[in-house]
Coordinates of C-alpha atoms in Angstrom, one line a residue:
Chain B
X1 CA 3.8 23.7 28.9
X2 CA 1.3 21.7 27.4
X3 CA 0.9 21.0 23.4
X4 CA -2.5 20.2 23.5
X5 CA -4.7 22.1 20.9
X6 CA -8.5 20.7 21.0
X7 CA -10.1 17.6 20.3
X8 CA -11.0 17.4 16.6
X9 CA -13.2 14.7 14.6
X10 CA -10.9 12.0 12.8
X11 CA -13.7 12.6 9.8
X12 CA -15.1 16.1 9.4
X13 CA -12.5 17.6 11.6
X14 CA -15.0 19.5 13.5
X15 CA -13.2 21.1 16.9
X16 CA -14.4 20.3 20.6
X17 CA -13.2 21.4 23.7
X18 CA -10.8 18.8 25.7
X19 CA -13.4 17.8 27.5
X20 CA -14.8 14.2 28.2
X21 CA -16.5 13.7 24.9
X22 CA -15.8 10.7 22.6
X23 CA -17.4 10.8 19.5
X24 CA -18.6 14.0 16.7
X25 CA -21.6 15.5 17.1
X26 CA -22.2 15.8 13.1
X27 CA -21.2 12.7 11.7
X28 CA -20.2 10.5 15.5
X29 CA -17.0 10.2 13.9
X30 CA -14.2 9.9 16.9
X31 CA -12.7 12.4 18.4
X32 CA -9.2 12.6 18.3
X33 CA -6.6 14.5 20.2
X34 CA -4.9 17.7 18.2
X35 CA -1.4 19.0 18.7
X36 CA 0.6 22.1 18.1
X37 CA 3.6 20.3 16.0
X38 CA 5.2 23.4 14.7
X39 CA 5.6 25.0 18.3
X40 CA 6.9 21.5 19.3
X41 CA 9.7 21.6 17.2
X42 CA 13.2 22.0 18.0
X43 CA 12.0 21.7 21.6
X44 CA 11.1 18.4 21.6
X45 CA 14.0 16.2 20.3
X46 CA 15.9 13.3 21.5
X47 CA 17.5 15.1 23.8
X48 CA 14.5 16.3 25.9
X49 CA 12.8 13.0 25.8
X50 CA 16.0 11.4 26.9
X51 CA 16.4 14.0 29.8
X52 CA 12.5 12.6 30.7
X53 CA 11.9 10.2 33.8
X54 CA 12.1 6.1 32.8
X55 CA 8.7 6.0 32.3
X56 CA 6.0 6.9 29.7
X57 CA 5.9 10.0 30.7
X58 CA 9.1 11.1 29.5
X59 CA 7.0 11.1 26.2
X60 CA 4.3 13.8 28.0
X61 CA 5.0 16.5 25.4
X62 CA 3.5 14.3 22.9
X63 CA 0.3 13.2 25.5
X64 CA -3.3 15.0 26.2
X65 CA -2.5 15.8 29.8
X66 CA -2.4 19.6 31.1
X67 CA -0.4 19.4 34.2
X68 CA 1.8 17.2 35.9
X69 CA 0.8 13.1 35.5
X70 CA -1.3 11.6 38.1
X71 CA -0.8 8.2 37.3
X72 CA 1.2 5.4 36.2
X73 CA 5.0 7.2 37.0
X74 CA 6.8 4.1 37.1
X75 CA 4.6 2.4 34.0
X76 CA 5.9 1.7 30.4
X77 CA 9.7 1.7 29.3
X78 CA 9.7 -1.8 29.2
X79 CA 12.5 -3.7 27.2
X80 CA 13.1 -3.8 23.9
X81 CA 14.9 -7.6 22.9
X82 CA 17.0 -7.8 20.4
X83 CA 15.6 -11.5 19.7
X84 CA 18.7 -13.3 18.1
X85 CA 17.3 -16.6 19.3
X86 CA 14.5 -16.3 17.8
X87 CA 15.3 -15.1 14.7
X88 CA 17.9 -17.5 13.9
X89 CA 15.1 -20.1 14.3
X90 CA 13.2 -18.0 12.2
X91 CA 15.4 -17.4 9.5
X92 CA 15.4 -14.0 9.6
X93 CA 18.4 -10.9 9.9
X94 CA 17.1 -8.6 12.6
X95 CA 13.7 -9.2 15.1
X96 CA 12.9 -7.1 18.1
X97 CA 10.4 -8.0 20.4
X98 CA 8.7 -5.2 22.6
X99 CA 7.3 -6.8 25.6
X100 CA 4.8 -5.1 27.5
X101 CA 4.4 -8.6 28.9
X102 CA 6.7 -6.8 31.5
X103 CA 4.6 -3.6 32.2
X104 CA 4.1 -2.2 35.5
X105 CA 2.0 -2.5 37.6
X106 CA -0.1 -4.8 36.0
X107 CA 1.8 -6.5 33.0
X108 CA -0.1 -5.8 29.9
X109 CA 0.3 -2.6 27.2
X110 CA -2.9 -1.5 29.0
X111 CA -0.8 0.2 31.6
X112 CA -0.1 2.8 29.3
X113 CA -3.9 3.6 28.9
X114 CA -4.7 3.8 31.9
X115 CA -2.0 5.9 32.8
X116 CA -3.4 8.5 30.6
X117 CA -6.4 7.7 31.3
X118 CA -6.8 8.1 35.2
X119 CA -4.6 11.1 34.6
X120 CA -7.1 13.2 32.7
X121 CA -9.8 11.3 35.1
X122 CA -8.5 13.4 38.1
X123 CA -8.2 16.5 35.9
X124 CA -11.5 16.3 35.0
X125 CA -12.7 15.4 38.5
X126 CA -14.0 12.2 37.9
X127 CA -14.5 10.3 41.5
X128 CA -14.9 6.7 40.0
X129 CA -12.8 5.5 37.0
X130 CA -14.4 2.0 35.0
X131 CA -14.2 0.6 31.5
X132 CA -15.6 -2.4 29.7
X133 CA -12.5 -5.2 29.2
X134 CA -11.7 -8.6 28.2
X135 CA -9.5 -9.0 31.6
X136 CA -5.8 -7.0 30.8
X137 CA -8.1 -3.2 30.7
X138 CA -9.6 -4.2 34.4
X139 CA -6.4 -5.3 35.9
X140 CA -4.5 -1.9 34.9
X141 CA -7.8 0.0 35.4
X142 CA -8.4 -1.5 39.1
X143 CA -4.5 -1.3 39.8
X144 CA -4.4 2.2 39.1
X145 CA -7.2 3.4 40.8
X146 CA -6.3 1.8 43.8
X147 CA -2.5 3.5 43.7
X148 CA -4.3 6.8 42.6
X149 CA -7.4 6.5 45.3
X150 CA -10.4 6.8 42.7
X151 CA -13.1 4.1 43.1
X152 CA -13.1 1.5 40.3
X153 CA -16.2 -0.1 38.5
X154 CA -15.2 -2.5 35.7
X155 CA -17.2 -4.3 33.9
X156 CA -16.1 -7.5 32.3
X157 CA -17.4 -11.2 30.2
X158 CA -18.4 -13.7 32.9
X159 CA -15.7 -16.3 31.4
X160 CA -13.0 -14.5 31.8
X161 CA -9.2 -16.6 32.8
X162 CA -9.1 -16.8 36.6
X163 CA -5.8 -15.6 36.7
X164 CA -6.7 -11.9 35.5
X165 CA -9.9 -11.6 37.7
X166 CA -8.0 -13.1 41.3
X167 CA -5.6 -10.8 39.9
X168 CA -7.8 -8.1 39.4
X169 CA -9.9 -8.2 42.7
X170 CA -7.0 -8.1 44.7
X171 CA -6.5 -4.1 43.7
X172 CA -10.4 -3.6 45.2
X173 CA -12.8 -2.3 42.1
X174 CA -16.4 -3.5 42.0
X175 CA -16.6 -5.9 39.5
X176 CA -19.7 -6.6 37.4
X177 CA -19.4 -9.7 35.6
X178 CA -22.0 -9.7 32.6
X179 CA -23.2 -12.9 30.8
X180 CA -22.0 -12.5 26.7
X181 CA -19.0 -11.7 25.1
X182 CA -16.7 -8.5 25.0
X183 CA -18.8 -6.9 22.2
X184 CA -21.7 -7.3 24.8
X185 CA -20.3 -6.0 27.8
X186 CA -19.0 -2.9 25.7
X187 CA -22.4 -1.6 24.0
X188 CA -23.8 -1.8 27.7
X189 CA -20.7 -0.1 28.8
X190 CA -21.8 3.0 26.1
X191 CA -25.2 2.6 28.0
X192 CA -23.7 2.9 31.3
X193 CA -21.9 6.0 30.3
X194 CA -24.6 7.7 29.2
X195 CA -26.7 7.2 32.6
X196 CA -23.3 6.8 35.5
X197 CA -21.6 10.1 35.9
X198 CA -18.2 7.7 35.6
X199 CA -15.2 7.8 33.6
X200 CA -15.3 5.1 31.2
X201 CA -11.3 5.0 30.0
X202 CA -12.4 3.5 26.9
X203 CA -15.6 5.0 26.3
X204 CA -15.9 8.6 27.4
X205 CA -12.3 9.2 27.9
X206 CA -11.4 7.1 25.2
X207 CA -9.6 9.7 22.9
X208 CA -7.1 10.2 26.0
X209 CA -7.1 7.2 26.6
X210 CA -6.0 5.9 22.8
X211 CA -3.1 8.2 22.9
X212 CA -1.3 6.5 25.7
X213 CA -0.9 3.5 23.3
X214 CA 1.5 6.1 21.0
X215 CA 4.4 5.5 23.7
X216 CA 4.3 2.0 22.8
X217 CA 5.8 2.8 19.3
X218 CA 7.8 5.9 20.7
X219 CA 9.6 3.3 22.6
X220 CA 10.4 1.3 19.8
X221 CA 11.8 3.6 18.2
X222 CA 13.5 5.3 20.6
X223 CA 15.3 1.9 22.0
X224 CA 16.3 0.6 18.8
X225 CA 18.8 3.9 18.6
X226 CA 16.2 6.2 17.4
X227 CA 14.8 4.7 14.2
X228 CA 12.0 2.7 13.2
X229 CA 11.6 -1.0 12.0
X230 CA 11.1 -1.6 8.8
X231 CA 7.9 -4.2 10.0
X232 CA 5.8 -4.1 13.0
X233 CA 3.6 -6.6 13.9
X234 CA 0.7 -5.8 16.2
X235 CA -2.3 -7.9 17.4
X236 CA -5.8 -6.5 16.7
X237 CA -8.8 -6.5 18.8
X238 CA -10.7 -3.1 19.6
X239 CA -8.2 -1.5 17.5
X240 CA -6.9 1.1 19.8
X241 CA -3.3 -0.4 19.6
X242 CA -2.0 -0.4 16.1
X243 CA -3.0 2.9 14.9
X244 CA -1.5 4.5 17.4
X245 CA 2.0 2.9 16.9
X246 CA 1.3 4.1 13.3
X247 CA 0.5 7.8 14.8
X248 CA 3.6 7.2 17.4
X249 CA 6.4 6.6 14.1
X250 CA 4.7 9.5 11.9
X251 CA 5.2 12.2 15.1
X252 CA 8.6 11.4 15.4
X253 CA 8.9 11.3 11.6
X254 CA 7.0 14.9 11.6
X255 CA 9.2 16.5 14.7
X256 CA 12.9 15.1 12.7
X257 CA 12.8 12.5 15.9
X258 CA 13.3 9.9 13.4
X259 CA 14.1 9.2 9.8
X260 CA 11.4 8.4 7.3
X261 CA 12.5 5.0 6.2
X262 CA 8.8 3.8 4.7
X263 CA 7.9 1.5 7.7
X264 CA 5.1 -0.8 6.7
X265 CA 2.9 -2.5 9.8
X266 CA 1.0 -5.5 10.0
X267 CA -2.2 -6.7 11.9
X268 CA -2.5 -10.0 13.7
X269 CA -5.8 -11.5 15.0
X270 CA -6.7 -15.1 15.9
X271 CA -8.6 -17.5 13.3
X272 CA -11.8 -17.5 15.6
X273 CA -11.8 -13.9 15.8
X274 CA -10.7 -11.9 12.4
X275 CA -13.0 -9.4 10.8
X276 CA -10.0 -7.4 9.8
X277 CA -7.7 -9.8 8.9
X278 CA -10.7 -11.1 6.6
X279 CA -11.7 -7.3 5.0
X280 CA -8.1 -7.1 4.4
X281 CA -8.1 -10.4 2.7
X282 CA -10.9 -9.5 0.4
X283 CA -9.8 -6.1 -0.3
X284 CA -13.0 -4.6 1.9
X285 CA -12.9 -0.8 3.6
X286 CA -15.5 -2.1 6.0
X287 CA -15.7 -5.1 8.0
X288 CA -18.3 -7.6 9.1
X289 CA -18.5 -8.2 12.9
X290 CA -17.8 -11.7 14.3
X291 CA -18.8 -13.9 17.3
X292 CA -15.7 -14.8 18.6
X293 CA -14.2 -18.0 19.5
X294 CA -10.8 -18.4 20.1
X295 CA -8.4 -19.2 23.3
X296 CA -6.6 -15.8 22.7
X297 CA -9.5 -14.1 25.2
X298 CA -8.2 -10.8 25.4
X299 CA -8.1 -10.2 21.7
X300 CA -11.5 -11.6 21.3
X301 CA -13.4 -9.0 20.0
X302 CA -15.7 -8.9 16.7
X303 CA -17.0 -5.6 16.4
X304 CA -13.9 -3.8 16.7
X305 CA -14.2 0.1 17.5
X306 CA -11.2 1.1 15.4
X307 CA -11.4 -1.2 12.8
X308 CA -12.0 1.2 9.8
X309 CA -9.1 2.6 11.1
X310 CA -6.5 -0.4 11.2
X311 CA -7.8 -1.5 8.0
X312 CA -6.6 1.9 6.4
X313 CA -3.5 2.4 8.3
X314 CA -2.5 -0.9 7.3
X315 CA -3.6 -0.4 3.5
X316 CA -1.6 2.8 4.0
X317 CA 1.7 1.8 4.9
X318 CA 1.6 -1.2 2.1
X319 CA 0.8 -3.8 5.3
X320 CA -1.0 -6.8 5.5
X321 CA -2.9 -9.0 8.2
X322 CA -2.9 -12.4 8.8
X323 CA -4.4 -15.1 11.5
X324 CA -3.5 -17.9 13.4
X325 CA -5.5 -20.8 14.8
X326 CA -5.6 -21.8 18.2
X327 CA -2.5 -24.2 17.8
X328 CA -0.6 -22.1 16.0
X329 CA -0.9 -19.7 19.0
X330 CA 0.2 -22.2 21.6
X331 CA 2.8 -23.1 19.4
X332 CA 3.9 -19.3 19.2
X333 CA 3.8 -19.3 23.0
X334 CA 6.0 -22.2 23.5
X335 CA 8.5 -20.9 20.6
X336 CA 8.6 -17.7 22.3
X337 CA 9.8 -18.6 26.3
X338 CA 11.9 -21.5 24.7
X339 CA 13.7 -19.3 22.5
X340 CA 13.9 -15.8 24.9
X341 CA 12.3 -16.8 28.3
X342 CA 9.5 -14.3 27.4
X343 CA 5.8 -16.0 28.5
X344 CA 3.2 -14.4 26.9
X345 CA -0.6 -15.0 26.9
X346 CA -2.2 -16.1 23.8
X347 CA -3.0 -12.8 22.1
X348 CA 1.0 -12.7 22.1
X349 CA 1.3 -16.1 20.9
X350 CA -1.1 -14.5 17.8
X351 CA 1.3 -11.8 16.6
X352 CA 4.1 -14.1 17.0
X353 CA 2.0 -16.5 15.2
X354 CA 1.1 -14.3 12.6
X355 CA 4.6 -12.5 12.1
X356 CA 5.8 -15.8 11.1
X357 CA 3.3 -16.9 8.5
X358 CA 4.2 -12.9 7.1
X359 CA 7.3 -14.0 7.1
X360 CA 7.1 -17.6 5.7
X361 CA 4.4 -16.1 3.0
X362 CA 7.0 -13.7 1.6
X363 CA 5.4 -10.5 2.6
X364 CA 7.8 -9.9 5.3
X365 CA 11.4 -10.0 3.9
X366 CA 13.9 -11.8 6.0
X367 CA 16.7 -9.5 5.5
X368 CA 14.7 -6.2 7.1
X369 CA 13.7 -4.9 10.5
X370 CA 11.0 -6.4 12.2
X371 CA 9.3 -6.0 15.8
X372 CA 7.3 -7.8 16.8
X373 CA 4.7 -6.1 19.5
X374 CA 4.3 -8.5 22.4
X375 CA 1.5 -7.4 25.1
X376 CA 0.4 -9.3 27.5
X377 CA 2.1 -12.0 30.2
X378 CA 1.2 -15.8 30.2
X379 CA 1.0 -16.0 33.8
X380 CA -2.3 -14.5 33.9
X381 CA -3.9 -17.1 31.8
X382 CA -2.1 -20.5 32.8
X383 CA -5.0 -22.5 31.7
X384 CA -4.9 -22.4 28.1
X385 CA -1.4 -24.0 28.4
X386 CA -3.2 -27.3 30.1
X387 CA -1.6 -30.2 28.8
X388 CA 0.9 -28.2 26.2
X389 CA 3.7 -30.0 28.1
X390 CA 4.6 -33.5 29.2
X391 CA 4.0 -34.1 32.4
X392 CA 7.2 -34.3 34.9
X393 CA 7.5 -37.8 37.0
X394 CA 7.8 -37.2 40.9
X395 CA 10.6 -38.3 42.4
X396 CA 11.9 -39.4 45.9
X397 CA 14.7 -37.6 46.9
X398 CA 17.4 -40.6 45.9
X399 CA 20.7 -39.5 43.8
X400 CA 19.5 -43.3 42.2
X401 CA 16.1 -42.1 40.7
X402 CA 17.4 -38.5 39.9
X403 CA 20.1 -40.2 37.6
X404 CA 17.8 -42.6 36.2
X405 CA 15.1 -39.8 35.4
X406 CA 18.3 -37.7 34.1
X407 CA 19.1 -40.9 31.7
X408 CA 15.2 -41.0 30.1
X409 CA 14.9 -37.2 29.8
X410 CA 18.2 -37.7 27.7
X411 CA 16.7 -40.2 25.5
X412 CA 13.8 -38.7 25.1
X413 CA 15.0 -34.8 24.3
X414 CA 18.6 -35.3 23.9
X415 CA 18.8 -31.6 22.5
X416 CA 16.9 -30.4 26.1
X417 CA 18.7 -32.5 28.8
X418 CA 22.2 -30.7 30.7
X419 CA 25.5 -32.3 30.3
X420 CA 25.0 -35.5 32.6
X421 CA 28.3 -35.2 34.9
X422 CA 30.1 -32.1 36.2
Chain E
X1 CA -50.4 2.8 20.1
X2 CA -50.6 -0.6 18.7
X3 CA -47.5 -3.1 17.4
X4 CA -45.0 0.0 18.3
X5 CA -41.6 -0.9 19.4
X6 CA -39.0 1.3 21.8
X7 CA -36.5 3.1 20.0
X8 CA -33.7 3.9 22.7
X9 CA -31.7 7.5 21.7
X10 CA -27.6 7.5 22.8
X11 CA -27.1 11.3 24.5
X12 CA -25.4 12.3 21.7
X13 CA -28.8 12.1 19.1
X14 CA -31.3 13.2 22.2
X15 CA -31.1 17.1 21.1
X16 CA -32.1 15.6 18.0
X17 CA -35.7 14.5 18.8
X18 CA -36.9 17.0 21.7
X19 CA -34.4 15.8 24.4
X20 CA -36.5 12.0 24.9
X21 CA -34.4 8.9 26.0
X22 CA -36.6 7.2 24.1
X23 CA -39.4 7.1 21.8
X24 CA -42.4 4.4 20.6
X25 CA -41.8 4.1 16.9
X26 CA -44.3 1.5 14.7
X27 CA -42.8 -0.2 11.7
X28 CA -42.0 -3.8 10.6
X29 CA -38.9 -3.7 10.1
X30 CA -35.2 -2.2 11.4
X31 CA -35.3 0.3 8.0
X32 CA -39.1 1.3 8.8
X33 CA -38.6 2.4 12.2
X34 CA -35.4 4.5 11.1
X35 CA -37.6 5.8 8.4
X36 CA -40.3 6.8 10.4
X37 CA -37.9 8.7 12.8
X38 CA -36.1 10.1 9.8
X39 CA -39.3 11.7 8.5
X40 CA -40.1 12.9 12.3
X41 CA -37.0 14.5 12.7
X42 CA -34.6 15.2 9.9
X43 CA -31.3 16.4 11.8
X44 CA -31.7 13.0 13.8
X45 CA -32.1 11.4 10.1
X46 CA -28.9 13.1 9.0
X47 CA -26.2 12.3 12.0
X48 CA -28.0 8.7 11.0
X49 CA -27.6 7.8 7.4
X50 CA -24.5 7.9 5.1
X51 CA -27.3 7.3 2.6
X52 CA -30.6 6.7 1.6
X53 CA -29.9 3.1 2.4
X54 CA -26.9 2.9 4.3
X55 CA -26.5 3.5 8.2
X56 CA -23.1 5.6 8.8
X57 CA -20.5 3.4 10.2
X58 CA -20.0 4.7 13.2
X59 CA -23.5 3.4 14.2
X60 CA -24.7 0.3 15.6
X61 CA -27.9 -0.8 15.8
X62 CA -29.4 -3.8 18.1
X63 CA -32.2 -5.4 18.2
X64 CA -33.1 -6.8 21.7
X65 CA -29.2 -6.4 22.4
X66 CA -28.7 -8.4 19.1
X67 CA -26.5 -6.0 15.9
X68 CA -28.9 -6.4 13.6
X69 CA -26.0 -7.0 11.1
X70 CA -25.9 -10.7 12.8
X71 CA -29.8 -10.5 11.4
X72 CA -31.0 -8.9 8.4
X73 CA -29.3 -5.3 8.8
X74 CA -32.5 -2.7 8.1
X75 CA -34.5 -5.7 6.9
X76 CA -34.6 -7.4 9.9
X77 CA -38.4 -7.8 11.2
X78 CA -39.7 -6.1 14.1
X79 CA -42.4 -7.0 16.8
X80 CA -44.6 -5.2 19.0
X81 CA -42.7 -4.3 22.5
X82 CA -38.9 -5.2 20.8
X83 CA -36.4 -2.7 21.7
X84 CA -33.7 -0.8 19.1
X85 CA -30.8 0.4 20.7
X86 CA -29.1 3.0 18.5
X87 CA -25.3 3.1 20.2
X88 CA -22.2 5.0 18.5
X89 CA -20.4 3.0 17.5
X90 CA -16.9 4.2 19.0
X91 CA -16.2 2.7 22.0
X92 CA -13.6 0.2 23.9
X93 CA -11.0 -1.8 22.7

């Protein structure tokens, strides 16, 4: 059975139909999705999720869809690491890191959308799936479609990292590259939905849409034995993300899932690209778009759609935000696969960033839970990493020049090099 | 009609003045044009305004594809034959 009640405005809590509609008719506040807690409880508990499939879905109770999933069965469950490396080189007790890095099918949190997404795109009937994206949104979106048949349009900035549009063609959508940045392709995107008879994941499905991003934080909690950190760390860019890790912890907090142990959560954007971080910072409700300009692309966006939102979420829980510049990202990057083999892109590299300038600041204590939310995989944007690393002499295949080259890389990284004899 | 500009309507605010796409609005500025539209059609007016002078938040407005909050928000200047996009606001990410 499905839990679903109506979709109801986030402001004046008007009701609508579940139907594709995005936004209110009385105030264009957005439309969120309404469920029936009190008949969920004592029928959904730890138990029933557990007895649910390895997959997002074993969280469907707590999703929009009517019937069965359409989409994305073997997407989200990815691992929870407990980061021990890291934090010790941190200085802190207890760090998580939840890497979507290693979603399926197409490595970024955004397969958890989509999942949703294309799933109420076929119960609604839709033919031809799209959305407006800074790379990871196309990748899942054109991925999906092609596993689930629909016919994909998606519509993108023209300087996008190679990696995610190669990456992206491969699955098959059309692909309408569109001169500008993110904030650009999406008002045209609202255009387009308003004139294409399409579904727009993020624009007129996007309240279905937003709530695959819950199982993100029902994962966390779930894998870290059924509690919640005390400090989650999420990157910021249209917003969708963080809230709904927010909404994730206070369902399971509602249905008994979980204990209520105050968890606070922080937003993390990059230096060229901060208008929440900055109305944080100055203590504003509202904040002032930006042009962005940073390396972390698929976080680049200044007029983000949920941004009232994070902004109050974060206020709410006692949070904070911070940014990180463009080295400090890189840096993150490089901390993060030397310490864990993880290899994220940079918008990972910003919440590590970010989590540890909370945590060298003071406003994250070093003796509580933290996770830190990890989205996206570096192999899609090897370029940014250009000359992060020195680069490795060619040898001939001699045992004479491997041990000489085995003698300099000890003297030059003594702390990198393997024992030099067996 | 002389120094008019086009005023493009988002689906959601057509029913709101007579079901157009778009309408040719004069006025020198952003805040004269909304005005002018405001006293044509006072339900469009209210899904539009928070307040007398404030646009609600879930709004945007462009200016030849520009958010006129990287100009002069409702000040910003208008000539003849620019376009005003009003889009919701809530969308991607």
């Amino acid at each position: 059975m499905s839990y679903v009640k109506s979709l109801q405005c986030k402001e004046c809590h008007s009701e609508y139909e579940l139907k594709p509609l995005t936004v209110c008719d009385n105030d264009f506040g957005p439309l969120e999705v309404a469920y029936d807690y009190e008949a969920m409880k004592g029928k959904v508990t730890r138990a029933s999720i557990e007895a649910g499939p390895r997959s997002l879905w074993r969280y469907k109770d707590l999703l929009p869809i009517v019937g069965e999933p359409k989409a994305g069965l073997n997407s989200g469950f990815t691992p929870l690491i407990k980061a021990d490396r890291l934090a010790a080189e941190l200085g802190v007790k207890e760090l998580y890191i939840k890497d979507d890095s290693a979603n399926y099918p197409s490595y970024s949190y955004k397969d958890r959308v989509v999942s949703v997404a294309l799933t109420k795109a076929i119960e609604f009937d839709f033919d031809t799936v799209g959305c407006a994206s800074t790379g990871n949104l196309a990748h899942s979106v054109a991925a999906h479609a092609a596993a689930a048949g629909l016919r994909a349009c998606v519509m993108i900035p023209h300087d996008l990292e190679e990696g995610k549009i190669v990456a992206t063609l491969c699955f098959g959508p059309r692909m309408f590259k569109i001169k500008g940045n993110y904030d650009d392709v999406n008002r045209l995107c609202s255009q387009i939905a308003d004139k294409y008879n399409w579904a727009i994941v993020n624009v007129n499905l996007r309240p279905y849409y937003t709530e695959g991003a819950k199982t993100h934080g029902f994962e966390i909690a779930e894998q870290m034995g059924w509690e919640l950190p005390k400090h989650t760390v999420s990157p910021v860019a249209g917003g969708t993300i963080l809230p709904k890790i927010w909404k994730a912890y206070q369902e399971f907090i509602t249905l008994g899932i979980v204990d209520d142990n105050k968890p606070k959560i922080y937003g993390a954007q990059a230096d060229g690209c901060n208008p929440v971080v900055t109305a944080l910072r100055e203590g504003q409700e509202l904040f002032h778009p930006q042009k962005p300009n940073t390396i972390a692309k698929s976080i680049a966006i200044g007029n983000p759609a949920d941004g009232y939102y994070v902004i109050k979420v974060i206020k709410e829980s006692g949070g904070f935000g911070e940014s990180a510049s463009d080295q400090e990202i890189l840096d993150a990057v490089k901390l993060l696969g030397r310490t864990q083999g993880i290899f994220t892109e940079p918008a990972g590299g910003t919440t590590l960033a970010c989590a540890i300038k909370l945590i060298e600041s003071g406003r994250i204590p070093r003796d509580e839970s933290i996770c830190v939310c990890i989205t996206g995989n570096g192999l899609k944007t090897v370029e940014v990493m250009e000359g992060q690393f020195a680069a490795n002499p060619t040898i001939n295949a001699k045992m004479s020049e491997f041990d000489e080259l085995v003698k300099q890389m000890e003297e030059n990284h003594p702390s990198q090099s393997p024992a030099t004899t067996a | 009609m002389a120094d008019t500009v086009i005023v493009r309507i988002p689906t959601a605010l057509r029913p709101q003045v007579g079901d157009q796409e778009s309408l040719d609005v004069a006025g020198a500025t952003v805040g004269d044009v909304l005005s002018s539209l405001n006293g044509d059609y006072p339900e469009f007016g209210k899904r539009l305004y928070k307040s007398e002078n404030e646009i609600n938040r879930f709004i945007n407005i462009y200016v030849n594809d520009e958010d006129i909050r990287f100009m002069e928000n409702l000040q910003t200047p208008l000539k003849a034959g620019d376009e005003v996009s009003i889009v919701p606001a809530i969308a991607g990410g």
